[in-house]
Amino acid sequence: MMIYIALLRGVNGGGRNKIKMAELRRALEAIGFSQVQTYIQSGNILFESNEREESLQKQTEKRIEEEFGF
């Protein structure tokens, strides 16, 4: 498995695009990411996956849109 870091832009900043980190971890675990960890409340994510980087980006974007509406 490869270890990845995702830095989400615009999450929990200025009172907009609020996501609880526990909910974000669960959402990403639901699409197959392993060992999902978040750092502070800014949307910084560490996880493991066997998928290719391009696929991970698309999956992450789609899941966040479906789960959180942005």
Tab-separated table of N, CA and C in Angstrom:
chain	number	residue	atom	x	y	z
A	1	MET	N	0.839	-1.183	0.000
A	1	MET	CA	0.000	0.000	0.000
A	1	MET	C	0.882	1.243	0.000
A	2	MET	N	0.374	2.258	-0.646
A	2	MET	CA	1.061	3.543	-0.706
A	2	MET	C	0.424	4.481	0.316
A	3	ILE	N	1.232	5.308	0.944
A	3	ILE	CA	0.739	6.310	1.884
A	3	ILE	C	0.567	7.628	1.135
A	4	TYR	N	-0.585	8.258	1.332
A	4	TYR	CA	-0.905	9.518	0.660
A	4	TYR	C	-1.242	10.594	1.679
A	5	ILE	N	-1.025	11.837	1.269
A	5	ILE	CA	-1.454	13.000	2.040
A	5	ILE	C	-2.351	13.830	1.134
A	6	ALA	N	-3.523	14.178	1.627
A	6	ALA	CA	-4.435	15.055	0.885
A	6	ALA	C	-4.616	16.331	1.694
A	7	LEU	N	-4.436	17.453	1.031
A	7	LEU	CA	-4.610	18.758	1.669
A	7	LEU	C	-5.813	19.432	1.022
A	8	LEU	N	-6.933	19.397	1.702
A	8	LEU	CA	-8.164	19.952	1.156
A	8	LEU	C	-8.181	21.457	1.357
A	9	ARG	N	-8.467	22.161	0.310
A	9	ARG	CA	-8.492	23.624	0.354
A	9	ARG	C	-9.888	24.117	0.727
A	10	GLY	N	-9.950	25.096	1.603
A	10	GLY	CA	-11.217	25.750	1.917
A	10	GLY	C	-12.126	24.999	2.863
A	11	VAL	N	-11.603	24.056	3.625
A	11	VAL	CA	-12.426	23.308	4.571
A	11	VAL	C	-12.310	23.954	5.946
A	12	ASN	N	-13.460	24.215	6.567
A	12	ASN	CA	-13.543	24.765	7.921
A	12	ASN	C	-12.835	26.110	8.069
A	13	GLY	N	-12.755	26.854	7.005
A	13	GLY	CA	-12.125	28.176	7.081
A	13	GLY	C	-13.167	29.275	6.991
A	14	GLY	N	-13.097	30.225	7.860
A	14	GLY	CA	-14.015	31.359	7.813
A	14	GLY	C	-15.466	30.992	8.046
A	15	GLY	N	-15.711	29.888	8.729
A	15	GLY	CA	-17.078	29.490	9.029
A	15	GLY	C	-17.826	28.859	7.866
A	16	ARG	N	-17.116	28.580	6.773
A	16	ARG	CA	-17.761	27.972	5.597
A	16	ARG	C	-17.197	26.579	5.356
A	17	ASN	N	-17.938	25.789	4.594
A	17	ASN	CA	-17.515	24.432	4.224
A	17	ASN	C	-17.103	23.620	5.448
A	18	LYS	N	-17.980	23.602	6.430
A	18	LYS	CA	-17.677	22.903	7.678
A	18	LYS	C	-17.829	21.396	7.520
A	19	ILE	N	-16.806	20.695	7.964
A	19	ILE	CA	-16.820	19.235	7.995
A	19	ILE	C	-16.204	18.806	9.319
A	20	LYS	N	-16.890	17.945	10.040
A	20	LYS	CA	-16.289	17.343	11.230
A	20	LYS	C	-15.287	16.298	10.749
A	21	MET	N	-14.114	16.300	11.346
A	21	MET	CA	-13.050	15.416	10.881
A	21	MET	C	-13.406	13.942	11.063
A	22	ALA	N	-14.158	13.604	12.100
A	22	ALA	CA	-14.596	12.219	12.282
A	22	ALA	C	-15.496	11.788	11.122
A	23	GLU	N	-16.364	12.685	10.668
A	23	GLU	CA	-17.242	12.378	9.534
A	23	GLU	C	-16.442	12.261	8.244
A	24	LEU	N	-15.438	13.102	8.076
A	24	LEU	CA	-14.581	13.026	6.893
A	24	LEU	C	-13.822	11.704	6.871
A	25	ARG	N	-13.286	11.297	8.015
A	25	ARG	CA	-12.573	10.009	8.083
A	25	ARG	C	-13.500	8.861	7.708
A	26	ARG	N	-14.704	8.856	8.268
A	26	ARG	CA	-15.666	7.782	7.958
A	26	ARG	C	-16.038	7.774	6.478
A	27	ALA	N	-16.216	8.947	5.892
A	27	ALA	CA	-16.583	9.033	4.473
A	27	ALA	C	-15.485	8.443	3.593
A	28	LEU	N	-14.236	8.712	3.926
A	28	LEU	CA	-13.131	8.193	3.118
A	28	LEU	C	-12.883	6.713	3.380
A	29	GLU	N	-13.104	6.266	4.591
A	29	GLU	CA	-13.010	4.833	4.874
A	29	GLU	C	-14.078	4.069	4.101
A	30	ALA	N	-15.240	4.671	3.922
A	30	ALA	CA	-16.349	4.029	3.212
A	30	ALA	C	-16.035	3.778	1.741
A	31	ILE	N	-15.100	4.535	1.164
A	31	ILE	CA	-14.730	4.295	-0.236
A	31	ILE	C	-13.435	3.499	-0.349
A	32	GLY	N	-12.993	2.927	0.782
A	32	GLY	CA	-11.890	1.984	0.735
A	32	GLY	C	-10.524	2.486	1.152
A	33	PHE	N	-10.429	3.729	1.612
A	33	PHE	CA	-9.135	4.218	2.085
A	33	PHE	C	-8.844	3.567	3.439
A	34	SER	N	-7.571	3.273	3.702
A	34	SER	CA	-7.171	2.616	4.948
A	34	SER	C	-6.374	3.567	5.826
A	35	GLN	N	-6.374	3.290	7.122
A	35	GLN	CA	-5.566	4.048	8.086
A	35	GLN	C	-5.782	5.560	7.953
A	36	VAL	N	-7.021	5.977	7.765
A	36	VAL	CA	-7.335	7.393	7.549
A	36	VAL	C	-7.141	8.169	8.851
A	37	GLN	N	-6.340	9.229	8.765
A	37	GLN	CA	-6.090	10.115	9.900
A	37	GLN	C	-6.243	11.552	9.426
A	38	THR	N	-6.705	12.414	10.309
A	38	THR	CA	-6.784	13.838	9.976
A	38	THR	C	-5.907	14.613	10.946
A	39	TYR	N	-5.458	15.767	10.489
A	39	TYR	CA	-4.629	16.638	11.310
A	39	TYR	C	-5.344	17.968	11.481
A	40	ILE	N	-5.550	18.367	12.678
A	40	ILE	CA	-6.337	19.522	13.091
A	40	ILE	C	-7.668	19.554	12.335
A	41	GLN	N	-8.276	20.707	12.199
A	41	GLN	CA	-9.614	20.796	11.603
A	41	GLN	C	-9.603	21.360	10.190
A	42	SER	N	-8.456	21.358	9.536
A	42	SER	CA	-8.330	22.058	8.255
A	42	SER	C	-8.475	21.165	7.028
A	43	GLY	N	-8.761	19.873	7.225
A	43	GLY	CA	-8.923	18.998	6.077
A	43	GLY	C	-7.637	18.374	5.585
A	44	ASN	N	-6.620	18.310	6.427
A	44	ASN	CA	-5.386	17.607	6.085
A	44	ASN	C	-5.582	16.135	6.425
A	45	ILE	N	-5.355	15.265	5.434
A	45	ILE	CA	-5.680	13.856	5.592
A	45	ILE	C	-4.477	13.003	5.223
A	46	LEU	N	-4.229	11.974	6.012
A	46	LEU	CA	-3.207	10.973	5.745
A	46	LEU	C	-3.932	9.642	5.622
A	47	PHE	N	-3.635	8.872	4.568
A	47	PHE	CA	-4.314	7.590	4.386
A	47	PHE	C	-3.473	6.658	3.523
A	48	GLU	N	-3.879	5.399	3.461
A	48	GLU	CA	-3.224	4.401	2.626
A	48	GLU	C	-4.208	3.884	1.585
A	49	SER	N	-3.660	3.545	0.412
A	49	SER	CA	-4.496	2.992	-0.655
A	49	SER	C	-3.618	2.313	-1.695
A	50	ASN	N	-4.208	1.374	-2.407
A	50	ASN	CA	-3.543	0.729	-3.540
A	50	ASN	C	-3.909	1.386	-4.865
A	51	GLU	N	-4.825	2.354	-4.829
A	51	GLU	CA	-5.293	3.020	-6.047
A	51	GLU	C	-4.248	3.993	-6.589
A	52	ARG	N	-4.399	4.358	-7.863
A	52	ARG	CA	-3.533	5.372	-8.477
A	52	ARG	C	-3.950	6.763	-8.015
A	53	GLU	N	-3.009	7.672	-8.027
A	53	GLU	CA	-3.240	9.032	-7.534
A	53	GLU	C	-4.416	9.717	-8.224
A	54	GLU	N	-4.507	9.599	-9.550
A	54	GLU	CA	-5.589	10.253	-10.293
A	54	GLU	C	-6.951	9.721	-9.860
A	55	SER	N	-7.031	8.420	-9.662
A	55	SER	CA	-8.275	7.798	-9.229
A	55	SER	C	-8.655	8.259	-7.824
A	56	LEU	N	-7.667	8.367	-6.951
A	56	LEU	CA	-7.923	8.803	-5.577
A	56	LEU	C	-8.482	10.216	-5.538
A	57	GLN	N	-7.931	11.077	-6.363
A	57	GLN	CA	-8.396	12.466	-6.399
A	57	GLN	C	-9.861	12.520	-6.821
A	58	LYS	N	-10.205	11.799	-7.863
A	58	LYS	CA	-11.592	11.794	-8.344
A	58	LYS	C	-12.537	11.197	-7.309
A	59	GLN	N	-12.121	10.088	-6.693
A	59	GLN	CA	-12.953	9.445	-5.675
A	59	GLN	C	-13.188	10.369	-4.483
A	60	THR	N	-12.128	11.050	-4.054
A	60	THR	CA	-12.225	11.959	-2.910
A	60	THR	C	-13.166	13.115	-3.216
A	61	GLU	N	-12.997	13.729	-4.382
A	61	GLU	CA	-13.860	14.845	-4.773
A	61	GLU	C	-15.319	14.417	-4.839
A	62	LYS	N	-15.565	13.276	-5.444
A	62	LYS	CA	-16.937	12.783	-5.591
A	62	LYS	C	-17.563	12.491	-4.228
A	63	ARG	N	-16.811	11.841	-3.357
A	63	ARG	CA	-17.338	11.480	-2.040
A	63	ARG	C	-17.657	12.720	-1.200
A	64	ILE	N	-16.773	13.712	-1.230
A	64	ILE	CA	-17.009	14.937	-0.464
A	64	ILE	C	-18.236	15.666	-0.997
A	65	GLU	N	-18.381	15.699	-2.309
A	65	GLU	CA	-19.565	16.340	-2.891
A	65	GLU	C	-20.838	15.604	-2.486
A	66	GLU	N	-20.816	14.274	-2.560
A	66	GLU	CA	-21.996	13.486	-2.201
A	66	GLU	C	-22.327	13.600	-0.711
A	67	GLU	N	-21.314	13.513	0.113
A	67	GLU	CA	-21.507	13.457	1.560
A	67	GLU	C	-21.757	14.827	2.193
A	68	PHE	N	-21.053	15.848	1.704
A	68	PHE	CA	-21.075	17.144	2.375
A	68	PHE	C	-21.630	18.279	1.512
A	69	GLY	N	-21.865	18.013	0.234
A	69	GLY	CA	-22.529	18.981	-0.623
A	69	GLY	C	-21.668	20.092	-1.189
A	70	PHE	N	-20.354	19.908	-1.187
A	70	PHE	CA	-19.478	20.901	-1.818
A	70	PHE	C	-18.222	20.250	-2.333
